[in-house]
Structure formats: C-alpha cells, structure tokens
Amino acid sequence: MGSGSERWRIRPLELPRPWRYCASCSTARAFVCSERFRVNANKKSLDVWLKYRCESCDDVWKFPLFERRSVSDLGAQLDGFARHDVAAVWKYAFDVARLRPHVIKIDTDVRVEVERTSLACDAGSDEHLCIQFEVPFPCDIRLDRLLAGELGISRSALERRVAPELREALRKRVRDGQTYLLSKNDLAADRQNGGTSVL
Ligand SMILES: [Zn+2]
C-alpha cells in the first residue's frame, strides 16, 4: 500500500468565457478570449486591453486592463503585452473580479486536467485517501464531479465513501488549498489508472 496522501493539481485547458450583450447579434453571447493584447499609445499615455470575440458572430470586444498609464507604471509587463505572453493572458483572463464589472456573467466551468502526485507525508492511512487540492486558477468545478470522473466511479458510489459530515462539501466547488478525505473501501480497483486524465 502506497502513501495515503495525494496532491491533485487542477489545470484548466481553456479560458473562462465572459457573457456580454453583443450589438451585432442583438443578444447576450459568450465571448472567447483571442489571447492577444492590444496596446494603444497616445503621447506618453498607454491603454491596454485583452481581446475577445463573440462566439457567434466574431465581433471583437476589448477587455480594458489599464487606462492612461505611463510606461514606468506598467514596467516589465509591457514586454509581456507586446509578446502576447501566455502567462499574462491567463492571469488576466482568469481575473474574475476585474472582468465582472464589464460582463453579464462569467462561465468558469472549463475543461480541466488533473495532475496527481503521491505525497511522502502521510496524512492519509490504509483506510483513507487524503487529497490536497491545488487550484491555481478559479475554475468552477464541483468536487463530486471531479472525484467521480477522476476515480471512475458514479456520484452515488462516491457518496457512500465519504463520511456524512463531508457530503455537503461534495456539491460545492473545489477550492485551492482544500483537503478532502475519502474512504479507500472498494476504491483500489478504481485507482489503477492514476497519472493524468482529462475530465
Ligand atoms: Zn455576436
């Protein structure tokens, strides 16, 4: 029997889709991030946006990130904007608090990949599997859906393996730093695949 603890790192495979009123479609639509910045210079004043396109008609929406800033205000970030740096794109595309005032709603129910690592420190036991979640980006993933998909079991089978006081948490979204305890009863056969899987 290996370690009773695992770290599950939840990596999104796509960016959230903000919903806005699209003037061309005359209705609310999901907008898809183009993963490109737009920087506009007016004398020494810079404006920066992240570009999105309407999922239906391809109309462009520019998500305002910075307005009337100097070069020194933006510093090293400017280089990232010029290169459409992926890490910078992801940082702002997942900045839900910054997006919210500009949109109707944000669809953060994105596809994710789970990287499972056995941990040397054994917070679990032979009877229990202790899972530590790392959720570096705010994805809207329900814990029961994640566990059932990753362990290859039904949600009802999953419910039987958790203590009654932990069942409420199953219906909530997975949070960064969350720890969850699961009974290993009947689980061994389901846990052959391990490694990485796409939900
Ligand atoms: Zn449209």
Coordinates of C-alpha atoms and ligand atoms in Angstrom, one line a residue:
M1 CA 0.0 0.0 0.0
G2 CA 1.5 3.3 -1.0
S3 CA 1.1 6.7 0.5
G4 CA -2.4 7.6 1.8
S5 CA -2.0 11.2 0.5
E6 CA -2.1 12.7 -2.9
R7 CA -1.9 16.2 -4.3
W8 CA -4.3 16.9 -7.1
R9 CA -3.3 19.9 -9.2
I10 CA -6.2 21.2 -11.3
R11 CA -5.0 22.7 -14.6
P12 CA -7.6 24.4 -16.8
L13 CA -7.4 23.5 -20.5
E14 CA -9.3 26.6 -21.6
L15 CA -10.1 30.1 -20.5
P16 CA -13.3 31.4 -19.0
R17 CA -16.0 32.7 -21.3
P18 CA -17.5 36.1 -20.3
W19 CA -21.0 36.8 -21.5
R20 CA -21.9 40.2 -22.8
Y21 CA -24.5 41.9 -24.9
C22 CA -23.4 41.6 -28.5
A23 CA -24.6 44.5 -30.6
S24 CA -24.3 42.6 -33.8
C25 CA -26.2 39.5 -32.5
S26 CA -28.7 41.8 -30.6
T27 CA -28.5 39.4 -27.7
A28 CA -26.2 38.1 -24.8
R29 CA -23.4 35.9 -26.1
A30 CA -20.3 34.1 -24.8
F31 CA -17.1 35.8 -25.8
V32 CA -13.9 33.7 -26.4
C33 CA -10.5 35.1 -25.5
S34 CA -8.3 35.8 -28.6
E35 CA -5.2 35.5 -26.3
R36 CA -3.9 38.7 -27.7
F37 CA -3.3 42.1 -26.1
R38 CA -3.9 45.5 -27.7
V39 CA -1.7 48.4 -26.5
N40 CA -2.5 51.9 -27.7
A41 CA -0.1 54.8 -27.1
N42 CA -1.4 58.4 -27.0
K43 CA 1.7 60.6 -26.5
K44 CA 3.1 59.1 -23.2
S45 CA -0.2 57.6 -22.1
L46 CA -0.9 53.9 -22.6
D47 CA -4.1 51.9 -22.7
V48 CA -4.0 48.1 -22.6
W49 CA -6.8 45.6 -23.5
L50 CA -7.2 41.9 -23.8
K51 CA -9.1 40.9 -26.9
Y52 CA -12.2 38.7 -27.1
R53 CA -14.5 37.6 -29.9
C54 CA -18.2 36.9 -29.9
E55 CA -18.7 33.1 -30.2
S56 CA -21.4 33.5 -32.8
C57 CA -20.5 36.5 -35.0
D58 CA -16.8 37.0 -34.3
D59 CA -17.3 40.7 -33.2
V60 CA -14.4 42.0 -31.2
W61 CA -14.7 43.1 -27.6
K62 CA -11.7 44.6 -25.8
F63 CA -11.5 44.0 -22.1
P64 CA -9.9 47.1 -20.6
L65 CA -6.9 46.3 -18.3
F66 CA -5.1 49.7 -18.0
E67 CA -6.1 53.2 -19.0
R68 CA -3.9 56.2 -19.3
R69 CA -0.8 54.7 -17.7
S70 CA 2.8 55.7 -18.2
V71 CA 5.5 53.3 -19.5
S72 CA 7.0 53.3 -16.0
D73 CA 3.6 52.4 -14.4
L74 CA 3.4 49.3 -16.5
G75 CA 7.1 48.4 -16.2
A76 CA 8.2 44.9 -17.2
Q77 CA 4.6 43.9 -18.0
L78 CA 4.7 45.9 -21.2
D79 CA 7.1 43.4 -22.8
G80 CA 4.6 40.6 -21.9
F81 CA 1.8 42.5 -23.6
A82 CA 3.8 43.1 -26.7
R83 CA 4.7 39.3 -26.9
H84 CA 1.1 38.2 -26.0
D85 CA 2.8 36.3 -23.2
V86 CA 0.6 33.2 -22.4
A87 CA 1.1 33.5 -18.6
A88 CA 0.0 37.2 -18.8
V89 CA -3.0 36.2 -20.9
W90 CA -4.1 33.6 -18.4
K91 CA -3.5 35.9 -15.5
Y92 CA -6.0 38.5 -16.8
A93 CA -8.4 36.1 -18.5
F94 CA -8.9 34.4 -15.1
D95 CA -9.1 37.7 -13.2
V96 CA -12.8 37.2 -12.5
A97 CA -13.0 40.3 -10.1
R98 CA -11.6 42.5 -12.9
L99 CA -13.8 41.0 -15.6
R100 CA -17.1 41.1 -13.6
P101 CA -18.0 44.9 -13.9
H102 CA -17.8 44.5 -17.7
V103 CA -19.9 41.4 -18.2
I104 CA -23.3 39.8 -17.5
K105 CA -21.8 36.6 -16.2
I106 CA -18.6 34.6 -16.5
D107 CA -18.6 30.9 -17.5
T108 CA -15.7 29.4 -15.5
D109 CA -16.9 25.8 -15.9
V110 CA -13.9 25.0 -18.1
R111 CA -12.4 21.6 -19.0
V112 CA -9.6 20.7 -16.7
E113 CA -6.7 18.2 -16.4
V114 CA -5.8 16.7 -13.1
E115 CA -2.1 16.0 -12.2
R116 CA -2.0 13.5 -9.3
T117 CA 1.2 13.2 -7.2
S118 CA 1.7 10.9 -4.2
L119 CA 2.9 12.8 -1.2
A120 CA 5.6 11.5 1.1
C121 CA 4.0 13.0 4.2
D122 CA 1.3 10.6 5.1
A123 CA -1.8 12.4 6.3
G124 CA -4.0 9.6 5.0
S125 CA -3.9 6.0 6.1
D126 CA -4.6 2.5 4.9
E127 CA -8.3 3.2 5.3
H128 CA -8.4 6.7 3.9
L129 CA -7.1 8.6 1.0
C130 CA -6.3 12.3 1.8
I131 CA -6.4 14.6 -1.2
Q132 CA -4.9 18.0 -1.2
F133 CA -6.2 20.2 -4.0
E134 CA -4.2 22.9 -5.8
V135 CA -6.4 25.1 -7.8
P136 CA -4.2 27.9 -9.1
F137 CA -6.9 29.4 -11.4
P138 CA -10.5 30.0 -10.3
C139 CA -12.3 27.1 -12.1
D140 CA -16.0 26.3 -11.3
I141 CA -15.6 22.5 -10.8
R142 CA -17.9 20.7 -8.4
L143 CA -16.0 18.4 -6.1
D144 CA -18.3 15.4 -6.7
R145 CA -17.9 15.7 -10.5
L146 CA -14.2 16.0 -10.2
L147 CA -13.8 13.0 -7.8
A148 CA -16.2 10.7 -9.7
G149 CA -14.6 11.5 -13.0
E150 CA -11.1 11.1 -11.8
L151 CA -11.7 7.9 -9.8
G152 CA -14.0 6.4 -12.4
I153 CA -17.0 5.8 -10.1
S154 CA -20.6 7.1 -10.0
R155 CA -21.6 10.0 -7.8
S156 CA -23.8 7.7 -5.7
A157 CA -20.9 5.3 -5.2
L158 CA -18.8 8.3 -4.2
E159 CA -21.3 9.5 -1.6
R160 CA -21.1 6.1 0.1
R161 CA -17.4 6.5 0.5
V162 CA -17.4 9.8 2.4
A163 CA -18.4 10.5 6.0
P164 CA -21.9 12.0 6.2
E165 CA -20.5 15.3 7.5
L166 CA -18.3 15.6 4.4
R167 CA -21.2 15.1 1.9
E168 CA -22.3 18.7 1.8
A169 CA -18.8 19.7 0.5
L170 CA -19.2 17.3 -2.4
R171 CA -21.8 19.6 -4.0
K172 CA -19.5 22.7 -3.8
R173 CA -16.7 23.9 -6.0
V174 CA -13.2 22.7 -5.3
R175 CA -11.1 25.4 -3.6
D176 CA -7.4 26.0 -3.7
G177 CA -5.8 24.5 -0.5
Q178 CA -8.8 22.3 0.2
T179 CA -8.1 18.9 1.8
Y180 CA -10.6 16.0 1.4
L181 CA -10.7 12.6 3.0
L182 CA -12.1 9.6 1.1
S183 CA -12.6 6.0 2.3
K184 CA -10.4 3.5 0.4
N185 CA -13.1 0.8 0.7
D186 CA -13.6 -0.7 -2.8
L187 CA -11.6 2.2 -4.2
A188 CA -8.4 0.2 -5.0
A189 CA -9.8 -1.3 -8.2
D190 CA -10.9 2.1 -9.4
R191 CA -7.5 3.7 -8.9
Q192 CA -5.4 1.6 -11.3
N193 CA -5.1 4.3 -14.0
G194 CA -3.6 7.2 -11.9
G195 CA -1.4 9.7 -13.6
T196 CA -3.1 12.4 -15.7
S197 CA -6.5 12.3 -17.1
V198 CA -8.8 14.8 -18.9
L199 CA -12.3 15.3 -17.5
Ligands
ZN1 ZN -22.2 38.4 -31.8

